């Protein structure tokens, strides 16, 4: 997963700057702007919805108040003795009778002002007499409305009821709306039915007047139970059926619905028991039009800032990547120019100046390192040449010894032949075996060959004993490390000695160290130093062993010369390494660690 992500990420620093800026600055800023814009939209919708709900509640309350006023007016007029007397007037002076009824109605209406201006009153007896509110004038048109009203009441045995519909008996001079809700109720003198009262509620005019008084101007509709629009405050526009179906009389509180395009906010409250509903429609574009303009300005500003930021990002990244690219070209030119290229430090500032100084120091150090490597290479070649030369001398000497050995054998001189054989064994080991470490058993074989030669020289005036555990036979030791120690005992310990010389070679393990000790019973270190004769060639035995130990084991090896009461002791300590011998007799000389 991480590999794929790494491949998708830009590789160049300039592109990484741009990618980081887009990912961590531009995109979060854009999302933040969108979030703030949507939050502002939601806040505006919530505020408008709250205000619209309050206005719908006022509408519903006002509608109910108008119905209550009509109901109270009926109770008051039914109990009015003057209205009963006017209806029972048998003088049949119609004009005075109508005038009397109008005065009673006007006094009742004056107590309900100003709401009574939306109510129209009509009174009729059981015969042909009718009277209407004073503003109607001109006389009635429908002479049978009283009979129809009484029939509607008697149908369910009610004394009053609300009847939605349009009366068709209004005079031509009436300027009322044709959208009316009619209240009809009986007028009785005691138990006797003497007439009927009709109060028509002009809810269209009431709706339009009420909508004008609200702070938030909206279009209001009154819909019947089928969803058909009965009246609306604006002559144009309407409500789609699918929107009407979203409002059901499940709650007494207003319900709301916002179009997906945020162009219109609808609210609805129900009028029961008529199962009508008042619906408000608020065009959100009135407010969101300014928001759209604000949104455009925000995005224009965002694009301008983005362009400026991109330009600055490119300039900043170029100010970093351009010197780095120059530095890259210079570094590539170092090889072509044999590391003789340097950067002008004064041309850079800040961290790049420090980088240029470091580059120049690196080039200088590389010059010094190359020079040192060249000197070391020349030294290694010289050492290799000397080694090849030194290897030739033992080779010629070994051939000469073989010649002398066969000559001694021909002359039947066994002693000389044995000496040549042992010396050849030592020379052959130095020529053929290139390993630095050999098994302890092989090292002891070399020591025995050397001792046999020295015994012939010193006429068997010393003996050598070996002491080590069996498993240490395969311990790895530096080649020719015991022979110089034994040689040191013979040369410095036994000169001009009258007694028998004894050399004890001991090898043992001490923790994770291997200890090799060579002890003699000679004259001792101090006496040997005191009687030391001037030698033509400087001794190299112990020094050679010590240096080889340092090369092989660094600080983990140690060589020490210990003074004894009789003779001297040389102790060599280094990490133990055990080899596993091969079972095959033919592979005896091989070992694995």
Coordinates of C-alpha atoms in Angstrom, one line a residue:
X1 CA 0.0 0.0 0.0
X2 CA 2.8 2.4 1.0
X3 CA 4.6 1.6 -2.3
X4 CA 1.5 2.6 -4.4
X5 CA 1.1 5.8 -2.4
X6 CA 4.7 6.6 -2.9
X7 CA 4.3 6.1 -6.7
X8 CA 1.3 8.4 -6.8
X9 CA 3.0 11.2 -4.9
X10 CA 5.0 13.7 -7.1
X11 CA 8.8 13.2 -7.0
X12 CA 10.1 16.7 -7.7
X13 CA 10.2 19.1 -4.8
X14 CA 8.4 21.8 -6.8
X15 CA 5.6 19.5 -7.6
X16 CA 5.5 18.4 -4.0
X17 CA 5.2 22.0 -2.9
X18 CA 2.3 22.5 -5.2
X19 CA 0.6 19.2 -4.3
X20 CA 0.9 20.1 -0.5
X21 CA -0.5 23.5 -1.1
X22 CA -3.5 22.2 -3.0
X23 CA -4.1 19.3 -0.6
X24 CA -3.6 21.1 2.7
X25 CA -4.5 24.7 1.9
X26 CA -6.8 25.1 -1.2
X27 CA -9.0 22.1 -0.7
X28 CA -9.6 22.8 3.1
X29 CA -10.2 26.5 2.3
X30 CA -12.7 25.6 -0.4
X31 CA -14.5 23.1 1.9
X32 CA -14.6 25.7 4.7
X33 CA -16.1 28.3 2.4
X34 CA -18.7 25.8 1.2
X35 CA -19.5 24.9 4.8
X36 CA -19.9 28.5 5.8
X37 CA -22.1 29.2 2.8
X38 CA -24.3 26.2 3.4
X39 CA -24.5 27.1 7.1
X40 CA -25.6 30.6 6.2
X41 CA -28.2 29.2 3.9
X42 CA -29.5 26.9 6.6
X43 CA -29.5 29.7 9.1
X44 CA -31.5 32.0 6.8
X45 CA -34.0 29.2 6.0
X46 CA -34.4 28.5 9.8
X47 CA -35.0 32.2 10.5
X48 CA -37.5 32.5 7.7
X49 CA -39.2 29.3 8.7
X50 CA -39.5 30.5 12.3
X51 CA -41.0 33.8 11.2
X52 CA -43.3 32.1 8.7
X53 CA -44.5 29.7 11.5
X54 CA -45.4 32.7 13.7
X55 CA -47.3 34.3 10.9
X56 CA -49.2 31.1 10.1
X57 CA -50.1 30.8 13.7
X58 CA -51.4 34.3 13.6
X59 CA -53.4 33.5 10.4
X60 CA -54.9 30.5 12.0
X61 CA -55.7 32.4 15.2
X62 CA -57.3 35.2 13.2
X63 CA -59.4 32.8 11.1
X64 CA -60.7 31.2 14.3
X65 CA -61.4 34.6 15.9
X66 CA -63.5 35.6 12.9
X67 CA -65.6 32.4 13.3
X68 CA -65.9 33.0 17.0
X69 CA -67.0 36.6 16.4
X70 CA -69.7 35.4 14.0
X71 CA -70.9 32.8 16.5
X72 CA -71.0 35.4 19.3
X73 CA -72.9 37.8 17.0
X74 CA -75.5 35.2 16.4
X75 CA -75.9 34.6 20.1
X76 CA -76.3 38.3 20.8
X77 CA -78.7 38.9 17.9
X78 CA -80.8 35.8 18.8
X79 CA -81.2 37.2 22.3
X80 CA -82.0 40.8 21.1
X81 CA -85.6 41.7 21.9
X82 CA -85.5 44.5 19.4
X83 CA -84.6 42.1 16.6
X84 CA -87.5 39.7 17.7
X85 CA -89.9 42.6 17.8
X86 CA -88.8 43.9 14.4
X87 CA -89.4 40.4 12.9
X88 CA -92.8 40.2 14.5
X89 CA -93.9 43.7 13.4
X90 CA -97.1 43.1 11.6
X91 CA -97.6 46.7 10.3
X92 CA -95.8 45.6 7.2
X93 CA -94.0 48.9 6.8
X94 CA -91.1 47.2 5.1
X95 CA -88.8 50.1 4.9
X96 CA -89.1 50.9 8.6
X97 CA -88.9 47.3 9.5
X98 CA -85.6 46.9 7.5
X99 CA -84.3 50.1 9.0
X100 CA -85.0 48.8 12.5
X101 CA -83.2 45.5 11.8
X102 CA -80.2 47.3 10.4
X103 CA -79.9 49.5 13.5
X104 CA -79.9 46.4 15.7
X105 CA -77.2 44.7 13.4
X106 CA -75.1 47.9 13.3
X107 CA -75.1 48.2 17.1
X108 CA -74.0 44.6 17.4
X109 CA -71.3 45.1 14.7
X110 CA -69.9 48.2 16.4
X111 CA -68.9 46.0 19.4
X112 CA -67.0 43.7 17.1
X113 CA -65.1 46.3 15.0
X114 CA -62.8 46.2 13.1
X115 CA -63.2 42.5 12.4
X116 CA -66.8 43.0 11.6
X117 CA -65.9 44.6 8.3
X118 CA -65.3 41.1 6.9
X119 CA -68.8 39.9 8.0
X120 CA -72.1 40.4 6.1
X121 CA -75.4 40.0 7.9
X122 CA -78.8 38.9 6.5
X123 CA -82.0 38.3 8.5
X124 CA -85.3 36.7 7.2
X125 CA -88.5 35.6 8.8
X126 CA -90.4 32.5 7.9
X127 CA -92.3 34.2 5.1
X128 CA -91.0 36.6 2.5
X129 CA -89.4 39.3 4.7
X130 CA -85.6 39.8 4.4
X131 CA -83.1 42.4 5.7
X132 CA -79.4 42.8 5.2
X133 CA -76.5 44.8 6.6
X134 CA -76.8 48.6 5.9
X135 CA -73.8 48.5 3.5
X136 CA -75.5 46.0 1.2
X137 CA -78.4 48.2 0.2
X138 CA -80.6 47.7 -2.8
X139 CA -82.6 44.8 -1.4
X140 CA -82.0 41.1 -1.7
X141 CA -82.0 39.1 -4.9
X142 CA -82.7 35.5 -3.7
X143 CA -86.1 35.3 -2.0
X144 CA -85.7 31.6 -1.1
X145 CA -82.4 31.7 0.8
X146 CA -84.2 31.6 4.2
X147 CA -86.1 28.4 3.2
X148 CA -82.8 26.8 2.0
X149 CA -81.0 27.8 5.3
X150 CA -83.8 26.3 7.4
X151 CA -83.8 23.2 5.4
X152 CA -80.0 22.8 5.9
X153 CA -80.5 23.2 9.7
X154 CA -83.4 20.9 9.9
X155 CA -81.5 18.2 7.9
X156 CA -79.4 17.4 11.0
X157 CA -81.5 19.0 13.7
X158 CA -79.0 21.8 14.4
X159 CA -79.6 25.4 15.5
X160 CA -76.5 26.7 13.7
X161 CA -73.8 25.5 11.3
X162 CA -71.1 26.8 9.0
X163 CA -71.8 26.3 5.3
X164 CA -68.9 26.9 2.8
X165 CA -70.3 28.3 -0.4
X166 CA -71.1 31.5 -2.3
X167 CA -74.4 33.2 -1.6
X168 CA -76.0 34.2 -4.9
X169 CA -78.4 36.8 -3.4
X170 CA -76.1 39.7 -2.8
X171 CA -77.1 43.0 -4.5
X172 CA -75.1 44.2 -7.5
X173 CA -73.8 47.1 -5.4
X174 CA -72.0 44.9 -2.9
X175 CA -68.2 45.1 -3.4
X176 CA -67.5 42.0 -1.3
X177 CA -65.4 39.1 -2.5
X178 CA -67.3 36.1 -3.8
X179 CA -65.2 33.8 -1.5
X180 CA -67.4 33.5 1.6
X181 CA -67.8 31.1 4.5
X182 CA -71.4 31.4 5.7
X183 CA -72.8 30.9 9.2
X184 CA -76.5 30.2 9.5
X185 CA -78.4 30.1 12.8
X186 CA -82.0 30.2 13.9
X187 CA -83.8 33.1 15.6
X188 CA -86.4 32.1 18.2
X189 CA -88.9 34.0 20.4
X190 CA -88.8 31.7 23.4
X191 CA -89.4 28.2 21.9
X192 CA -91.0 29.6 18.7
X193 CA -88.9 29.7 15.5
X194 CA -89.5 33.1 14.0
X195 CA -86.6 33.5 11.6
X196 CA -83.1 32.7 10.4
X197 CA -79.7 34.7 10.6
X198 CA -77.0 34.4 8.0
X199 CA -73.4 35.8 8.6
X200 CA -71.1 35.6 5.7
X201 CA -67.3 35.7 6.3
X202 CA -65.3 37.3 3.5
X203 CA -62.1 35.2 4.1
X204 CA -60.5 36.3 0.8
X205 CA -60.5 40.0 1.7
X206 CA -59.5 39.1 5.3
X207 CA -56.6 36.9 4.0
X208 CA -55.2 39.7 1.8
X209 CA -55.5 42.3 4.4
X210 CA -53.9 40.2 7.1
X211 CA -51.0 39.3 4.7
X212 CA -50.2 43.0 4.2
X213 CA -49.6 43.5 7.9
X214 CA -46.8 40.8 8.3
X215 CA -43.2 41.8 8.3
X216 CA -42.2 38.9 6.0
X217 CA -44.2 39.2 2.8
X218 CA -45.3 35.9 1.4
X219 CA -48.0 34.4 -0.8
X220 CA -50.8 32.8 1.2
X221 CA -53.2 30.2 0.0
X222 CA -56.4 28.7 1.5
X223 CA -56.9 25.2 0.2
X224 CA -59.9 23.0 0.6
X225 CA -59.8 19.4 1.8
X226 CA -59.1 18.2 -1.8
X227 CA -56.1 20.5 -2.1
X228 CA -57.9 22.9 -4.5
X229 CA -57.0 26.6 -4.0
X230 CA -60.0 28.6 -2.7
X231 CA -58.2 31.9 -2.5
X232 CA -54.7 33.3 -2.7
X233 CA -53.1 36.6 -2.0
X234 CA -51.3 36.9 -5.3
X235 CA -53.2 36.5 -8.6
X236 CA -50.3 34.6 -10.3
X237 CA -48.7 31.4 -9.3
X238 CA -50.1 28.3 -7.6
X239 CA -49.1 25.2 -5.7
X240 CA -48.4 21.9 -7.4
X241 CA -50.4 18.9 -6.3
X242 CA -47.2 16.9 -5.3
X243 CA -46.4 19.7 -2.8
X244 CA -49.9 19.8 -1.4
X245 CA -49.7 16.0 -0.8
X246 CA -46.7 16.5 1.5
X247 CA -48.9 18.3 4.1
X248 CA -51.3 16.1 6.1
X249 CA -53.3 17.1 9.2
X250 CA -51.1 15.1 11.6
X251 CA -50.2 18.0 13.9
X252 CA -51.6 21.3 15.1
X253 CA -48.2 22.9 14.5
X254 CA -47.2 24.3 11.1
X255 CA -45.3 21.9 8.8
X256 CA -42.6 23.0 6.3
X257 CA -41.0 21.8 3.2
X258 CA -38.1 23.3 1.1
X259 CA -37.7 22.7 -2.5
X260 CA -34.5 20.9 -3.4
X261 CA -33.3 23.9 -5.5
X262 CA -33.8 26.2 -2.4
X263 CA -36.1 28.4 -4.4
X264 CA -39.3 28.2 -2.3
X265 CA -40.1 27.5 1.3
X266 CA -43.6 26.2 2.0
X267 CA -45.5 26.2 5.3
X268 CA -48.9 24.8 6.1
X269 CA -51.3 24.9 9.1
X270 CA -54.7 23.2 9.1
X271 CA -58.1 24.8 9.8
X272 CA -60.4 22.3 11.5
X273 CA -63.2 21.1 11.3
X274 CA -63.4 22.5 7.7
X275 CA -60.2 20.5 6.8
X276 CA -59.0 23.5 5.0
X277 CA -55.3 24.6 5.3
X278 CA -53.5 27.9 5.0
X279 CA -50.3 27.5 3.0
X280 CA -47.6 30.1 2.9
X281 CA -45.1 30.2 0.0
X282 CA -41.9 32.2 0.5
X283 CA -39.6 32.7 -2.5
X284 CA -36.1 32.1 -1.1
X285 CA -34.6 33.6 -4.1
X286 CA -35.4 37.0 -2.6
X287 CA -32.7 36.4 0.0
X288 CA -30.7 33.8 -1.8
X289 CA -30.3 36.1 -4.7
X290 CA -28.0 38.2 -2.6
X291 CA -26.5 35.0 -1.3
X292 CA -25.8 33.8 -4.8
X293 CA -24.1 37.2 -5.5
X294 CA -22.2 36.8 -2.3
X295 CA -21.3 33.2 -3.3
X296 CA -20.0 34.4 -6.7
X297 CA -17.9 37.1 -5.0
X298 CA -16.5 34.5 -2.6
X299 CA -15.5 32.2 -5.4
X300 CA -14.1 35.0 -7.4
X301 CA -12.1 36.1 -4.4
X302 CA -11.1 32.5 -3.8
X303 CA -9.9 32.1 -7.4
X304 CA -7.9 35.3 -7.2
X305 CA -6.3 34.2 -3.9
X306 CA -5.7 30.7 -5.3
X307 CA -3.9 32.2 -8.4
X308 CA -1.8 34.5 -6.1
X309 CA -0.9 31.6 -3.8
X310 CA -0.1 29.3 -6.7
X311 CA 2.2 32.0 -8.2
X312 CA 3.9 32.5 -4.8
X313 CA 4.2 28.8 -4.3
X314 CA 5.9 28.4 -7.7
X315 CA 8.2 31.4 -6.9
X316 CA 9.1 30.0 -3.5
X317 CA 9.6 26.5 -4.8
X318 CA 11.7 27.8 -7.7
X319 CA 13.9 29.8 -5.3
X320 CA 14.6 26.4 -3.6
X321 CA 14.6 24.0 -6.4
X322 CA 16.6 26.2 -8.8
X323 CA 19.7 26.3 -6.6
X324 CA 19.3 22.6 -5.8
X325 CA 19.2 21.8 -9.5
X326 CA 22.3 23.9 -10.0
X327 CA 23.9 22.1 -7.1
X328 CA 22.9 18.7 -8.7
X329 CA 24.5 19.8 -12.0
X330 CA 27.6 20.9 -10.2
X331 CA 27.8 17.5 -8.4
X332 CA 27.5 15.7 -11.7
X333 CA 30.2 17.9 -13.0
X334 CA 32.5 17.0 -10.2
X335 CA 33.2 13.6 -11.7
X336 CA 33.7 15.0 -15.2
X337 CA 36.0 17.7 -13.8
X338 CA 37.9 15.2 -11.6
X339 CA 36.5 16.8 -8.4
X340 CA 37.8 20.3 -9.2
X341 CA 34.4 22.0 -9.2
X342 CA 33.5 24.5 -6.4
X343 CA 30.3 26.5 -5.7
X344 CA 30.4 30.3 -5.3
X345 CA 29.3 30.6 -1.7
X346 CA 28.5 34.3 -2.1
X347 CA 25.8 33.6 -4.6
X348 CA 23.6 31.8 -2.1
X349 CA 21.7 32.9 1.0
X350 CA 20.5 31.3 4.2
X351 CA 20.4 27.5 4.3
X352 CA 21.6 27.2 0.7
X353 CA 24.7 29.2 1.6
X354 CA 25.5 26.6 4.3
X355 CA 24.8 23.8 1.8
X356 CA 27.2 25.4 -0.7
X357 CA 29.9 25.6 2.0
X358 CA 29.3 22.0 3.0
X359 CA 29.6 21.0 -0.7
X360 CA 32.9 22.8 -1.1
X361 CA 34.2 21.2 2.1
X362 CA 33.1 17.8 0.8
X363 CA 35.0 18.4 -2.4
X364 CA 38.1 19.4 -0.5
X365 CA 37.8 16.4 1.8
X366 CA 37.4 14.2 -1.3
X367 CA 40.6 15.6 -2.8
X368 CA 42.4 14.8 0.4
X369 CA 40.9 11.3 0.6
X370 CA 41.8 10.6 -3.1
X371 CA 45.3 11.7 -2.4
X372 CA 45.6 9.5 0.6
X373 CA 44.1 6.5 -1.2
X374 CA 46.6 7.0 -4.0
X375 CA 49.5 7.1 -1.5
X376 CA 48.1 4.0 0.2
X377 CA 47.8 2.3 -3.2
X378 CA 51.4 3.0 -4.0
X379 CA 52.4 1.7 -0.6
X380 CA 50.4 -1.5 -1.1
X381 CA 52.0 -2.0 -4.5
X382 CA 55.4 -1.5 -3.0
X383 CA 54.7 -3.9 -0.1
X384 CA 53.3 -6.4 -2.6
X385 CA 56.4 -6.1 -4.7
X386 CA 58.7 -6.7 -1.7
X387 CA 56.5 -9.7 -0.6
X388 CA 56.9 -11.2 -4.1
X389 CA 60.7 -10.7 -3.9
X390 CA 60.8 -12.1 -0.3
X391 CA 58.8 -15.1 -1.5
X392 CA 61.4 -15.9 -4.1
X393 CA 64.3 -16.2 -1.7
X394 CA 62.7 -19.0 0.4
X395 CA 61.7 -20.7 -2.8
X396 CA 65.2 -20.8 -4.1
X397 CA 66.4 -21.8 -0.6
X398 CA 63.9 -24.7 -0.5
X399 CA 65.2 -26.0 -3.8
X400 CA 68.7 -25.7 -2.6
X401 CA 67.8 -27.6 0.7
X402 CA 66.2 -30.4 -1.4
X403 CA 69.4 -30.6 -3.4
X404 CA 71.5 -30.8 -0.2
X405 CA 69.1 -33.4 1.3
X406 CA 69.4 -35.7 -1.6
X407 CA 73.2 -35.2 -1.7
X408 CA 73.4 -36.1 2.1
X409 CA 71.2 -39.2 1.4
X410 CA 73.6 -40.2 -1.4
X411 CA 76.5 -39.8 1.0
X412 CA 74.6 -41.7 3.7
X413 CA 74.7 -38.6 6.0
X414 CA 71.4 -39.1 7.9
X415 CA 71.9 -36.2 10.2
X416 CA 72.4 -33.6 7.5
X417 CA 69.5 -35.1 5.5
X418 CA 67.2 -34.8 8.6
X419 CA 68.2 -31.2 9.2
X420 CA 67.5 -30.4 5.5
X421 CA 64.2 -32.2 5.8
X422 CA 63.0 -30.2 8.9
X423 CA 64.2 -26.9 7.5
X424 CA 62.4 -27.6 4.2
X425 CA 59.3 -28.4 6.2
X426 CA 59.4 -24.9 7.8
X427 CA 60.1 -23.1 4.5
X428 CA 57.4 -25.1 2.7
X429 CA 54.9 -24.0 5.3
X430 CA 55.7 -20.3 4.8
X431 CA 55.4 -20.7 1.0
X432 CA 52.4 -22.9 0.5
X433 CA 50.0 -22.1 3.4
X434 CA 48.5 -18.6 3.0
X435 CA 46.2 -18.9 6.0
X436 CA 46.8 -16.5 9.0
X437 CA 45.4 -19.0 11.5
X438 CA 46.2 -22.7 11.6
X439 CA 45.4 -25.5 14.0
X440 CA 47.4 -25.8 17.2
X441 CA 48.5 -29.3 16.2
X442 CA 50.0 -28.0 13.0
X443 CA 51.7 -25.2 14.8
X444 CA 53.3 -27.7 17.3
X445 CA 54.5 -29.8 14.3
X446 CA 56.3 -26.7 13.0
X447 CA 57.8 -26.1 16.5
X448 CA 59.0 -29.7 16.7
X449 CA 60.7 -29.4 13.3
X450 CA 62.4 -26.2 14.4
X451 CA 63.4 -27.9 17.8
X452 CA 65.0 -30.8 16.0
X453 CA 67.2 -28.5 14.0
X454 CA 68.2 -26.5 17.2
X455 CA 68.9 -29.7 19.1
X456 CA 71.5 -30.6 16.5
X457 CA 73.1 -27.2 16.8
X458 CA 73.1 -27.2 20.7
X459 CA 74.0 -30.9 20.9
X460 CA 70.8 -31.8 22.8
X461 CA 71.4 -29.5 25.7
X462 CA 67.6 -28.9 26.2
X463 CA 64.3 -30.7 26.0
X464 CA 60.8 -29.4 25.1
X465 CA 57.6 -30.6 26.8
X466 CA 54.0 -30.0 25.5
X467 CA 50.9 -29.8 27.6
X468 CA 47.4 -29.1 26.3
X469 CA 44.0 -30.8 26.4
X470 CA 43.0 -33.0 23.5
X471 CA 40.1 -30.8 22.3
X472 CA 42.5 -27.9 21.9
X473 CA 44.4 -29.6 19.2
X474 CA 41.9 -28.0 16.8
X475 CA 42.1 -24.5 18.3
X476 CA 43.1 -21.9 15.7
X477 CA 46.3 -20.0 16.5
X478 CA 48.4 -17.5 14.5
X479 CA 50.8 -19.3 12.2
X480 CA 54.4 -19.3 13.5
X481 CA 53.4 -17.8 16.8
X482 CA 54.9 -20.6 19.1
X483 CA 58.1 -21.0 17.1
X484 CA 59.5 -17.5 17.8
X485 CA 58.7 -17.9 21.6
X486 CA 60.6 -21.2 21.7
X487 CA 63.4 -19.6 19.7
X488 CA 63.5 -16.8 22.2
X489 CA 64.0 -19.3 25.0
X490 CA 66.8 -21.2 23.2
X491 CA 68.7 -18.1 22.1
X492 CA 68.4 -15.9 25.2
X493 CA 67.8 -18.5 28.0
X494 CA 70.4 -21.2 27.4
X495 CA 73.7 -19.7 26.2
X496 CA 76.7 -21.0 28.1
X497 CA 74.5 -23.0 30.5
X498 CA 76.0 -26.0 32.1
X499 CA 72.8 -27.7 33.2
X500 CA 70.1 -29.3 31.1
X501 CA 67.6 -26.8 29.6
X502 CA 63.9 -27.4 29.9
X503 CA 61.2 -25.6 27.8
X504 CA 57.6 -26.1 28.8
X505 CA 54.9 -25.3 26.2
X506 CA 51.4 -25.1 27.8
X507 CA 48.1 -24.3 26.0
X508 CA 44.9 -24.0 28.0
X509 CA 41.5 -22.3 27.9
X510 CA 40.6 -19.4 30.2
X511 CA 37.0 -18.3 29.7
X512 CA 36.6 -17.3 26.1
X513 CA 40.3 -16.8 25.8
X514 CA 43.1 -19.2 24.6
X515 CA 46.4 -18.9 26.6
X516 CA 49.7 -20.1 25.2
X517 CA 52.7 -20.1 27.6
X518 CA 56.3 -20.9 26.9
X519 CA 58.4 -21.3 30.0
X520 CA 62.2 -22.1 30.4
X521 CA 64.6 -22.6 33.2
X522 CA 67.3 -20.5 31.7
X523 CA 69.2 -17.4 33.0
X524 CA 66.1 -15.1 33.1
X525 CA 65.3 -11.8 31.5
X526 CA 67.5 -9.5 33.6
X527 CA 70.5 -11.7 33.3
X528 CA 70.0 -12.1 29.6
X529 CA 69.8 -8.3 29.2
X530 CA 73.0 -7.9 31.2
X531 CA 75.0 -10.4 29.3
X532 CA 73.5 -9.6 25.9
X533 CA 76.1 -9.5 23.3
X534 CA 76.0 -7.1 20.4
X535 CA 74.2 -8.7 17.5
X536 CA 74.6 -7.8 13.9
X537 CA 70.9 -8.3 13.1
X538 CA 68.2 -6.9 15.4
X539 CA 65.9 -9.6 16.9
X540 CA 62.3 -9.5 15.5
X541 CA 60.7 -12.6 17.1
X542 CA 58.6 -11.2 19.9
X543 CA 57.9 -7.9 18.1
X544 CA 56.7 -9.8 15.0
X545 CA 54.3 -11.9 17.1
X546 CA 53.0 -8.9 19.0
X547 CA 52.3 -6.9 15.8
X548 CA 50.6 -9.9 14.1
X549 CA 48.4 -10.4 17.2
X550 CA 47.3 -6.7 17.0
X551 CA 46.5 -7.1 13.3
X552 CA 44.5 -10.2 13.8
X553 CA 42.7 -9.5 17.1
X554 CA 43.1 -5.8 17.7
X555 CA 42.9 -5.0 21.4
X556 CA 41.6 -8.5 22.3
X557 CA 45.1 -10.1 22.2
X558 CA 48.0 -9.6 24.5
X559 CA 51.7 -10.7 24.7
X560 CA 53.6 -10.4 28.0
X561 CA 57.0 -11.4 29.2
X562 CA 57.0 -12.5 32.9
X563 CA 60.1 -12.7 35.1
X564 CA 60.5 -15.9 37.0
X565 CA 62.7 -17.0 39.9
X566 CA 64.3 -19.3 37.4
X567 CA 64.1 -18.6 33.8
X568 CA 61.3 -16.6 32.0
X569 CA 57.7 -17.0 30.9
X570 CA 56.1 -15.6 27.8
X571 CA 52.3 -15.6 27.8
X572 CA 50.1 -15.0 24.7
X573 CA 46.3 -14.5 25.1
X574 CA 43.7 -14.1 22.4
X575 CA 40.1 -15.1 21.7
X576 CA 39.6 -18.8 21.3
X577 CA 38.5 -20.2 18.0
X578 CA 37.8 -24.0 17.6
X579 CA 37.9 -25.8 14.3
X580 CA 35.9 -28.9 13.5
X581 CA 38.2 -31.6 12.0
X582 CA 37.1 -33.6 8.9
X583 CA 36.6 -37.3 9.4
X584 CA 38.3 -38.2 6.2
X585 CA 42.0 -38.8 6.7
X586 CA 42.7 -37.3 3.3
X587 CA 41.2 -34.0 4.5
X588 CA 43.1 -33.8 7.7
X589 CA 44.6 -30.4 6.9
X590 CA 41.2 -28.7 6.4
X591 CA 39.0 -27.3 9.1
X592 CA 35.8 -25.4 9.5
X593 CA 35.0 -22.8 12.2

